[in-house]
Amino acid sequence: MNTLFDKIWDKHVVQQVEDGPTQLYIDRLYCHEVTSPQAFDGMRRRGLRCFRPKQIFCMPDHNTPTHDQDKPIEDPVSKKQVDTLAKNAADFGLTHFGMMSPDNGIIHVVGPEKGLSLPGMTIVCGDSHTSTHGAVGAVAFGIGTSEVEMVLASQCILQQKPKSMRISINGTLQQGVTAKDVALYLMAQLTTSGATGYFVEYSGDVVRNLSMEGRLTLCNLSIEMGARGGFVAPDEVTFAYLKGREYAPKGEAWDKAVSYWKTLRSDDDAVFDKELTFDAADIEPRITYGTNPGMGIGITECIPAPSRPSPQPLPVGRGGDTSKANHLGVQGDGTPPSQGGDGVESRPLQYMGFKPGQKLLGHPIDYVFLGACTNGRIEDFRAFASIVKGRRKADGVVAWLVPGSWAVDRQIREEGLDKVLEAAGFQIRQPGCSACLAMNDDKVPAGKYCLSTSNRNFEGRQGPGARTILCSPLTAAAAAVTGVITDPRSFSPLS
């Protein structure tokens, strides 16, 4: 009667503190440059070394520029953070994939593609979108800086066990609907706090038929529903994706691993704390209209009239979006999200320059961003290229196409997608988090509209005053060549 979450969690329990948290063993810790410096400083102050350094991998991604990476970083704050990570990794004997390394990229893209993230693992990182790695069948979640230090020192963490939720999406997705649209649909249905306190297992026809890239996108956005994390039970899609990856088991070890991985599923009579089921037929390409990812509509729909309180976004600054407050669903100053009636709902619309009842189809856009740990994988670039092939980028539109890793960049060029994109007037930038958040050079100017494949649309997320509309790579591509929000299904066939 056990869920898959129970099986993985229970296997990693070191001890249960009486009337307290669980001491949980962690198989893999990822460190980037934003949340790790204080953790390493704490280790130095206590004279500690990393308990299991081979289980820890470091790489910069948030602060890295997406151009001229072979030159010194111009922004002094970004340079200091990137340089500090390199020094910390060297001082503590950790694997470091630095800038211009062929292994570098966004940490949540590199982990799965190198086979570092494997089924049955517990995986943590000082970043809320660590839930991405759940797509391989792992229990993966974001942690705060003090918890990063805890894992560095002991390879364990103290955690309260979340409740379990299963979300099933059944049926067949219609043409032009992607995993990103599914995730945006779920967020609108559950709201950005509807899965708070839960770890979500995704299942059903739609999830089984998703590629690994699609599953990574879906799990990436689990945190945006308030969930502690999300994952998909490993299956043949998982095994085919992982086989031959650099850090995946080889030979007899592979066969043994797959035999074990095939047992990683929820029992037929497993009892979840909550179960939800959705119909794929109800999902069309999605876009957001407000300032949290749950404020979304189908692309043919109108902005709804204010009807309920809308949580205010968390402030995002140089400290990133990875604080403990962010995981607990509270503001950076420790206060809960603002509550209220129509006034709360109207602020996001005022910020975005929209009105209730407005249709967004045909609305002009200024920027398009393809990338981030949500949609910076090869499948996303294939989708974008399928729309723009034989067409031209609209005049006046600034497009940032940013691979999630150097491995993705290499595959883009091996498949000739770079030629398709360049012929359409697009340029491919160098890997990094880029315009997902305003911590590097790729900032959207105030008042400008950006159709973005990233994960968050908070006020100022892409730059002070920037107006972010979340969407899929297909929808982003359609807007990039028309200059306005366009239903990607109008481009037929999608091939």
PDB file of C-alpha atoms in Angstrom, residues 137-380:
ATOM      1  CA  GLY A 137      11.963   9.164 -10.751  1.00  0.00           C
ATOM      2  CA  ALA A 138      13.895  10.836  -7.939  1.00  0.00           C
ATOM      3  CA  VAL A 139      12.787  12.698  -4.819  1.00  0.00           C
ATOM      4  CA  ALA A 140      14.279  16.113  -5.538  1.00  0.00           C
ATOM      5  CA  PHE A 141      13.600  19.394  -3.780  1.00  0.00           C
ATOM      6  CA  GLY A 142      15.055  22.805  -3.079  1.00  0.00           C
ATOM      7  CA  ILE A 143      16.660  23.717   0.236  1.00  0.00           C
ATOM      8  CA  GLY A 144      17.867  26.846   2.026  1.00  0.00           C
ATOM      9  CA  THR A 145      21.463  27.937   2.576  1.00  0.00           C
ATOM     10  CA  SER A 146      21.703  26.566   6.120  1.00  0.00           C
ATOM     11  CA  GLU A 147      20.471  23.226   4.796  1.00  0.00           C
ATOM     12  CA  VAL A 148      23.100  23.284   2.039  1.00  0.00           C
ATOM     13  CA  GLU A 149      25.710  23.551   4.784  1.00  0.00           C
ATOM     14  CA  MET A 150      24.063  20.652   6.603  1.00  0.00           C
ATOM     15  CA  VAL A 151      24.375  18.411   3.530  1.00  0.00           C
ATOM     16  CA  LEU A 152      27.945  19.524   2.825  1.00  0.00           C
ATOM     17  CA  ALA A 153      28.917  18.507   6.339  1.00  0.00           C
ATOM     18  CA  SER A 154      26.938  15.296   6.773  1.00  0.00           C
ATOM     19  CA  GLN A 155      25.329  14.271   3.455  1.00  0.00           C
ATOM     20  CA  CYS A 156      22.081  14.322   5.448  1.00  0.00           C
ATOM     21  CA  ILE A 157      19.304  16.798   6.053  1.00  0.00           C
ATOM     22  CA  LEU A 158      16.569  17.267   8.633  1.00  0.00           C
ATOM     23  CA  GLN A 159      13.145  17.382   6.978  1.00  0.00           C
ATOM     24  CA  GLN A 160       9.497  16.953   7.838  1.00  0.00           C
ATOM     25  CA  LYS A 161       7.985  14.334   5.527  1.00  0.00           C
ATOM     26  CA  PRO A 162       5.551  15.958   3.084  1.00  0.00           C
ATOM     27  CA  LYS A 163       2.112  14.559   2.301  1.00  0.00           C
ATOM     28  CA  SER A 164       1.587  12.719  -0.984  1.00  0.00           C
ATOM     29  CA  MET A 165      -0.562  13.801  -3.925  1.00  0.00           C
ATOM     30  CA  ARG A 166      -1.167  12.075  -7.246  1.00  0.00           C
ATOM     31  CA  ILE A 167      -2.169  14.156 -10.260  1.00  0.00           C
ATOM     32  CA  SER A 168      -3.373  12.134 -13.248  1.00  0.00           C
ATOM     33  CA  ILE A 169      -3.865  13.697 -16.679  1.00  0.00           C
ATOM     34  CA  ASN A 170      -5.665  11.315 -19.007  1.00  0.00           C
ATOM     35  CA  GLY A 171      -6.513  11.375 -22.696  1.00  0.00           C
ATOM     36  CA  THR A 172      -4.497  12.769 -25.580  1.00  0.00           C
ATOM     37  CA  LEU A 173      -3.080  16.270 -25.871  1.00  0.00           C
ATOM     38  CA  GLN A 174      -4.302  18.170 -28.910  1.00  0.00           C
ATOM     39  CA  GLN A 175      -1.891  19.467 -31.530  1.00  0.00           C
ATOM     40  CA  GLY A 176       0.213  22.384 -30.361  1.00  0.00           C
ATOM     41  CA  VAL A 177      -0.209  21.602 -26.647  1.00  0.00           C
ATOM     42  CA  THR A 178       3.001  20.881 -24.752  1.00  0.00           C
ATOM     43  CA  ALA A 179       4.107  19.857 -21.265  1.00  0.00           C
ATOM     44  CA  LYS A 180       4.505  23.560 -20.465  1.00  0.00           C
ATOM     45  CA  ASP A 181       0.833  24.123 -21.280  1.00  0.00           C
ATOM     46  CA  VAL A 182      -0.110  21.189 -19.059  1.00  0.00           C
ATOM     47  CA  ALA A 183       1.848  22.675 -16.168  1.00  0.00           C
ATOM     48  CA  LEU A 184       0.359  26.155 -16.656  1.00  0.00           C
ATOM     49  CA  TYR A 185      -3.106  24.578 -16.770  1.00  0.00           C
ATOM     50  CA  LEU A 186      -2.514  22.704 -13.515  1.00  0.00           C
ATOM     51  CA  MET A 187      -1.303  25.891 -11.826  1.00  0.00           C
ATOM     52  CA  ALA A 188      -4.434  27.740 -12.879  1.00  0.00           C
ATOM     53  CA  GLN A 189      -6.615  24.913 -11.582  1.00  0.00           C
ATOM     54  CA  LEU A 190      -4.828  24.405  -8.251  1.00  0.00           C
ATOM     55  CA  THR A 191      -3.583  28.006  -7.786  1.00  0.00           C
ATOM     56  CA  THR A 192      -0.020  28.719  -6.727  1.00  0.00           C
ATOM     57  CA  SER A 193      -0.686  27.322  -3.245  1.00  0.00           C
ATOM     58  CA  GLY A 194      -2.943  24.385  -4.072  1.00  0.00           C
ATOM     59  CA  ALA A 195      -0.237  21.755  -3.577  1.00  0.00           C
ATOM     60  CA  THR A 196       1.424  23.301  -0.524  1.00  0.00           C
ATOM     61  CA  GLY A 197       2.703  20.614   1.828  1.00  0.00           C
ATOM     62  CA  TYR A 198       2.567  17.870  -0.788  1.00  0.00           C
ATOM     63  CA  PHE A 199       4.992  15.936  -2.929  1.00  0.00           C
ATOM     64  CA  VAL A 200       3.283  15.307  -6.266  1.00  0.00           C
ATOM     65  CA  GLU A 201       3.438  12.156  -8.378  1.00  0.00           C
ATOM     66  CA  TYR A 202       2.376  12.825 -11.977  1.00  0.00           C
ATOM     67  CA  SER A 203       0.658   9.984 -13.813  1.00  0.00           C
ATOM     68  CA  GLY A 204      -1.915   9.146 -16.468  1.00  0.00           C
ATOM     69  CA  ASP A 205      -1.921   8.772 -20.253  1.00  0.00           C
ATOM     70  CA  VAL A 206      -0.475  12.213 -20.940  1.00  0.00           C
ATOM     71  CA  VAL A 207       2.460  11.816 -18.561  1.00  0.00           C
ATOM     72  CA  ARG A 208       3.297   8.310 -19.820  1.00  0.00           C
ATOM     73  CA  ASN A 209       3.417   9.675 -23.373  1.00  0.00           C
ATOM     74  CA  LEU A 210       5.588  12.674 -22.554  1.00  0.00           C
ATOM     75  CA  SER A 211       9.227  12.640 -23.585  1.00  0.00           C
ATOM     76  CA  MET A 212      11.828  12.986 -20.851  1.00  0.00           C
ATOM     77  CA  GLU A 213      12.231  16.665 -21.785  1.00  0.00           C
ATOM     78  CA  GLY A 214       8.491  17.137 -21.339  1.00  0.00           C
ATOM     79  CA  ARG A 215       8.568  15.423 -17.956  1.00  0.00           C
ATOM     80  CA  LEU A 216      11.462  17.618 -16.868  1.00  0.00           C
ATOM     81  CA  THR A 217       9.398  20.697 -17.763  1.00  0.00           C
ATOM     82  CA  LEU A 218       6.357  19.410 -15.875  1.00  0.00           C
ATOM     83  CA  CYS A 219       8.321  18.536 -12.731  1.00  0.00           C
ATOM     84  CA  ASN A 220      10.235  21.825 -12.915  1.00  0.00           C
ATOM     85  CA  LEU A 221       7.017  23.747 -12.372  1.00  0.00           C
ATOM     86  CA  SER A 222       5.774  21.706  -9.397  1.00  0.00           C
ATOM     87  CA  ILE A 223       7.055  24.345  -6.994  1.00  0.00           C
ATOM     88  CA  GLU A 224       4.836  26.928  -8.684  1.00  0.00           C
ATOM     89  CA  MET A 225       1.768  25.092  -7.338  1.00  0.00           C
ATOM     90  CA  GLY A 226       3.281  25.296  -3.867  1.00  0.00           C
ATOM     91  CA  ALA A 227       4.402  21.649  -3.921  1.00  0.00           C
ATOM     92  CA  ARG A 228       7.572  20.540  -2.162  1.00  0.00           C
ATOM     93  CA  GLY A 229       8.453  18.675  -5.331  1.00  0.00           C
ATOM     94  CA  GLY A 230       7.095  16.546  -8.130  1.00  0.00           C
ATOM     95  CA  PHE A 231       8.186  13.377  -9.884  1.00  0.00           C
ATOM     96  CA  VAL A 232       7.304  10.701 -12.438  1.00  0.00           C
ATOM     97  CA  ALA A 233       7.751   6.973 -11.877  1.00  0.00           C
ATOM     98  CA  PRO A 234      10.639   5.687 -14.027  1.00  0.00           C
ATOM     99  CA  ASP A 235       9.736   3.627 -17.089  1.00  0.00           C
ATOM    100  CA  GLU A 236      11.143   2.681 -20.494  1.00  0.00           C
ATOM    101  CA  VAL A 237      11.205   6.358 -21.509  1.00  0.00           C
ATOM    102  CA  THR A 238      13.407   7.068 -18.482  1.00  0.00           C
ATOM    103  CA  PHE A 239      15.735   4.145 -19.135  1.00  0.00           C
ATOM    104  CA  ALA A 240      16.162   4.999 -22.826  1.00  0.00           C
ATOM    105  CA  TYR A 241      16.990   8.609 -21.922  1.00  0.00           C
ATOM    106  CA  LEU A 242      19.573   7.670 -19.271  1.00  0.00           C
ATOM    107  CA  LYS A 243      21.322   4.798 -21.047  1.00  0.00           C
ATOM    108  CA  GLY A 244      24.825   5.747 -22.096  1.00  0.00           C
ATOM    109  CA  ARG A 245      24.871   9.014 -20.152  1.00  0.00           C
ATOM    110  CA  GLU A 246      28.277   9.856 -18.701  1.00  0.00           C
ATOM    111  CA  TYR A 247      27.485   9.184 -15.033  1.00  0.00           C
ATOM    112  CA  ALA A 248      24.832   6.515 -15.550  1.00  0.00           C
ATOM    113  CA  PRO A 249      25.754   2.912 -14.645  1.00  0.00           C
ATOM    114  CA  LYS A 250      27.429   0.850 -17.383  1.00  0.00           C
ATOM    115  CA  GLY A 251      27.449  -2.845 -18.340  1.00  0.00           C
ATOM    116  CA  GLU A 252      26.293  -5.230 -15.625  1.00  0.00           C
ATOM    117  CA  ALA A 253      25.799  -2.305 -13.249  1.00  0.00           C
ATOM    118  CA  TRP A 254      23.308  -0.850 -15.729  1.00  0.00           C
ATOM    119  CA  ASP A 255      21.318  -4.075 -15.924  1.00  0.00           C
ATOM    120  CA  LYS A 256      21.243  -4.321 -12.145  1.00  0.00           C
ATOM    121  CA  ALA A 257      20.183  -0.699 -11.810  1.00  0.00           C
ATOM    122  CA  VAL A 258      17.347  -1.063 -14.326  1.00  0.00           C
ATOM    123  CA  SER A 259      16.085  -4.161 -12.522  1.00  0.00           C
ATOM    124  CA  TYR A 260      15.835  -2.090  -9.355  1.00  0.00           C
ATOM    125  CA  TRP A 261      14.406   0.964 -11.104  1.00  0.00           C
ATOM    126  CA  LYS A 262      11.564  -1.137 -12.492  1.00  0.00           C
ATOM    127  CA  THR A 263      10.373  -1.698  -8.911  1.00  0.00           C
ATOM    128  CA  LEU A 264      10.060   2.043  -8.363  1.00  0.00           C
ATOM    129  CA  ARG A 265       6.335   2.514  -8.742  1.00  0.00           C
ATOM    130  CA  SER A 266       3.408   3.141  -6.441  1.00  0.00           C
ATOM    131  CA  ASP A 267       1.609  -0.021  -5.391  1.00  0.00           C
ATOM    132  CA  ASP A 268      -1.736  -0.636  -7.092  1.00  0.00           C
ATOM    133  CA  ASP A 269      -3.495  -0.169  -3.755  1.00  0.00           C
ATOM    134  CA  ALA A 270      -1.331   2.759  -2.632  1.00  0.00           C
ATOM    135  CA  VAL A 271      -3.193   5.414  -0.695  1.00  0.00           C
ATOM    136  CA  PHE A 272      -2.401   9.063  -1.408  1.00  0.00           C
ATOM    137  CA  ASP A 273      -3.307  11.944   0.866  1.00  0.00           C
ATOM    138  CA  LYS A 274      -4.934  13.601  -2.143  1.00  0.00           C
ATOM    139  CA  GLU A 275      -5.725  12.556  -5.721  1.00  0.00           C
ATOM    140  CA  LEU A 276      -6.722  14.767  -8.647  1.00  0.00           C
ATOM    141  CA  THR A 277      -7.611  13.821 -12.221  1.00  0.00           C
ATOM    142  CA  PHE A 278      -7.738  16.058 -15.290  1.00  0.00           C
ATOM    143  CA  ASP A 279      -8.769  15.586 -18.928  1.00  0.00           C
ATOM    144  CA  ALA A 280      -6.244  16.413 -21.646  1.00  0.00           C
ATOM    145  CA  ALA A 281      -9.082  17.576 -23.900  1.00  0.00           C
ATOM    146  CA  ASP A 282      -9.578  20.595 -21.623  1.00  0.00           C
ATOM    147  CA  ILE A 283      -6.037  21.900 -22.209  1.00  0.00           C
ATOM    148  CA  GLU A 284      -5.152  24.289 -25.002  1.00  0.00           C
ATOM    149  CA  PRO A 285      -1.992  26.383 -25.437  1.00  0.00           C
ATOM    150  CA  ARG A 286      -1.702  28.560 -22.335  1.00  0.00           C
ATOM    151  CA  ILE A 287      -0.440  32.049 -21.472  1.00  0.00           C
ATOM    152  CA  THR A 288      -0.308  34.013 -18.232  1.00  0.00           C
ATOM    153  CA  TYR A 289      -1.811  37.456 -17.771  1.00  0.00           C
ATOM    154  CA  GLY A 290      -0.798  38.384 -14.226  1.00  0.00           C
ATOM    155  CA  THR A 291       2.144  38.304 -11.855  1.00  0.00           C
ATOM    156  CA  ASN A 292       2.130  34.744 -10.600  1.00  0.00           C
ATOM    157  CA  PRO A 293       2.246  31.572 -12.711  1.00  0.00           C
ATOM    158  CA  GLY A 294      -1.263  30.548 -11.629  1.00  0.00           C
ATOM    159  CA  MET A 295      -2.824  33.575 -13.295  1.00  0.00           C
ATOM    160  CA  GLY A 296      -3.188  31.944 -16.675  1.00  0.00           C
ATOM    161  CA  ILE A 297      -5.744  31.359 -19.423  1.00  0.00           C
ATOM    162  CA  GLY A 298      -6.139  29.344 -22.572  1.00  0.00           C
ATOM    163  CA  ILE A 299      -4.737  31.353 -25.445  1.00  0.00           C
ATOM    164  CA  THR A 300      -8.209  31.855 -26.966  1.00  0.00           C
ATOM    165  CA  GLU A 301      -9.793  32.888 -23.649  1.00  0.00           C
ATOM    166  CA  CYS A 302     -10.346  36.303 -22.079  1.00  0.00           C
ATOM    167  CA  ILE A 303      -8.822  37.556 -18.845  1.00  0.00           C
ATOM    168  CA  PRO A 304     -11.298  36.687 -16.103  1.00  0.00           C
ATOM    169  CA  ALA A 305     -12.899  39.252 -13.839  1.00  0.00           C
ATOM    170  CA  PRO A 306     -11.364  39.473 -10.340  1.00  0.00           C
ATOM    171  CA  SER A 307     -13.023  36.896  -8.128  1.00  0.00           C
ATOM    172  CA  ARG A 308     -10.636  35.827  -5.395  1.00  0.00           C
ATOM    173  CA  PRO A 309      -7.492  36.915  -3.583  1.00  0.00           C
ATOM    174  CA  SER A 310      -4.281  36.551  -5.535  1.00  0.00           C
ATOM    175  CA  PRO A 311      -1.015  35.871  -3.660  1.00  0.00           C
ATOM    176  CA  GLN A 312       1.537  38.596  -4.184  1.00  0.00           C
ATOM    177  CA  PRO A 313       4.881  37.603  -5.691  1.00  0.00           C
ATOM    178  CA  LEU A 314       7.970  37.155  -3.595  1.00  0.00           C
ATOM    179  CA  PRO A 315      10.549  39.905  -3.974  1.00  0.00           C
ATOM    180  CA  VAL A 316      13.500  38.843  -6.089  1.00  0.00           C
ATOM    181  CA  GLY A 317      16.860  40.549  -5.809  1.00  0.00           C
ATOM    182  CA  ARG A 318      20.496  39.628  -5.815  1.00  0.00           C
ATOM    183  CA  GLY A 319      19.740  36.877  -3.338  1.00  0.00           C
ATOM    184  CA  GLY A 320      17.745  34.982  -5.963  1.00  0.00           C
ATOM    185  CA  ASP A 321      14.502  33.133  -5.299  1.00  0.00           C
ATOM    186  CA  THR A 322      15.844  30.321  -3.185  1.00  0.00           C
ATOM    187  CA  SER A 323      15.311  31.470   0.375  1.00  0.00           C
ATOM    188  CA  LYS A 324      13.550  29.360   2.970  1.00  0.00           C
ATOM    189  CA  ALA A 325      10.755  31.923   2.858  1.00  0.00           C
ATOM    190  CA  ASN A 326      10.154  31.058  -0.767  1.00  0.00           C
ATOM    191  CA  HIS A 327       9.667  27.381   0.031  1.00  0.00           C
ATOM    192  CA  LEU A 328       7.242  28.196   2.832  1.00  0.00           C
ATOM    193  CA  GLY A 329       5.086  30.453   0.687  1.00  0.00           C
ATOM    194  CA  VAL A 330       5.776  33.649   2.611  1.00  0.00           C
ATOM    195  CA  GLN A 331       7.206  37.002   1.695  1.00  0.00           C
ATOM    196  CA  GLY A 332      10.901  37.745   2.018  1.00  0.00           C
ATOM    197  CA  ASP A 333      10.212  39.638   5.240  1.00  0.00           C
ATOM    198  CA  GLY A 334       8.437  36.634   6.770  1.00  0.00           C
ATOM    199  CA  THR A 335       4.879  37.897   6.318  1.00  0.00           C
ATOM    200  CA  PRO A 336       2.250  35.796   4.537  1.00  0.00           C
ATOM    201  CA  PRO A 337       1.067  36.742   1.042  1.00  0.00           C
ATOM    202  CA  SER A 338      -1.301  39.715   0.955  1.00  0.00           C
ATOM    203  CA  GLN A 339      -4.977  38.893   1.153  1.00  0.00           C
ATOM    204  CA  GLY A 340      -7.962  40.855   0.053  1.00  0.00           C
ATOM    205  CA  GLY A 341     -10.596  41.168  -2.606  1.00  0.00           C
ATOM    206  CA  ASP A 342     -10.630  42.739  -6.013  1.00  0.00           C
ATOM    207  CA  GLY A 343      -7.953  45.238  -5.063  1.00  0.00           C
ATOM    208  CA  VAL A 344      -5.398  42.462  -4.696  1.00  0.00           C
ATOM    209  CA  GLU A 345      -6.378  40.965  -8.039  1.00  0.00           C
ATOM    210  CA  SER A 346      -6.323  44.307  -9.840  1.00  0.00           C
ATOM    211  CA  ARG A 347      -2.726  45.138  -8.917  1.00  0.00           C
ATOM    212  CA  PRO A 348      -1.293  42.420 -11.201  1.00  0.00           C
ATOM    213  CA  LEU A 349      -3.499  43.614 -14.061  1.00  0.00           C
ATOM    214  CA  GLN A 350      -2.437  47.204 -13.496  1.00  0.00           C
ATOM    215  CA  TYR A 351       1.199  46.142 -13.494  1.00  0.00           C
ATOM    216  CA  MET A 352       0.704  44.169 -16.712  1.00  0.00           C
ATOM    217  CA  GLY A 353      -1.412  46.868 -18.382  1.00  0.00           C
ATOM    218  CA  PHE A 354      -4.330  44.487 -18.923  1.00  0.00           C
ATOM    219  CA  LYS A 355      -8.049  44.609 -18.106  1.00  0.00           C
ATOM    220  CA  PRO A 356     -10.639  41.973 -17.172  1.00  0.00           C
ATOM    221  CA  GLY A 357     -12.441  40.624 -20.215  1.00  0.00           C
ATOM    222  CA  GLN A 358      -9.506  41.436 -22.505  1.00  0.00           C
ATOM    223  CA  LYS A 359      -8.372  38.880 -25.057  1.00  0.00           C
ATOM    224  CA  LEU A 360      -4.602  38.656 -25.429  1.00  0.00           C
ATOM    225  CA  LEU A 361      -4.518  37.153 -28.900  1.00  0.00           C
ATOM    226  CA  GLY A 362      -3.005  39.774 -31.167  1.00  0.00           C
ATOM    227  CA  HIS A 363      -1.426  41.753 -28.322  1.00  0.00           C
ATOM    228  CA  PRO A 364       1.964  43.173 -29.418  1.00  0.00           C
ATOM    229  CA  ILE A 365       5.089  41.844 -27.734  1.00  0.00           C
ATOM    230  CA  ASP A 366       8.594  43.285 -27.512  1.00  0.00           C
ATOM    231  CA  TYR A 367      10.788  40.388 -26.347  1.00  0.00           C
ATOM    232  CA  VAL A 368      10.812  36.616 -26.685  1.00  0.00           C
ATOM    233  CA  PHE A 369      12.857  34.397 -24.387  1.00  0.00           C
ATOM    234  CA  LEU A 370      13.458  30.710 -25.134  1.00  0.00           C
ATOM    235  CA  GLY A 371      15.436  28.976 -22.409  1.00  0.00           C
ATOM    236  CA  ALA A 372      15.721  28.491 -18.617  1.00  0.00           C
ATOM    237  CA  CYS A 373      15.677  25.233 -16.668  1.00  0.00           C
ATOM    238  CA  THR A 374      12.033  25.009 -17.749  1.00  0.00           C
ATOM    239  CA  ASN A 375      12.432  25.067 -21.538  1.00  0.00           C
ATOM    240  CA  GLY A 376      16.118  25.227 -22.474  1.00  0.00           C
ATOM    241  CA  ARG A 377      16.486  21.648 -23.738  1.00  0.00           C
ATOM    242  CA  ILE A 378      16.956  20.289 -27.247  1.00  0.00           C
ATOM    243  CA  GLU A 379      13.277  19.399 -27.640  1.00  0.00           C
ATOM    244  CA  ASP A 380      12.370  23.022 -26.903  1.00  0.00           C
TER     245      ASP A 380
END
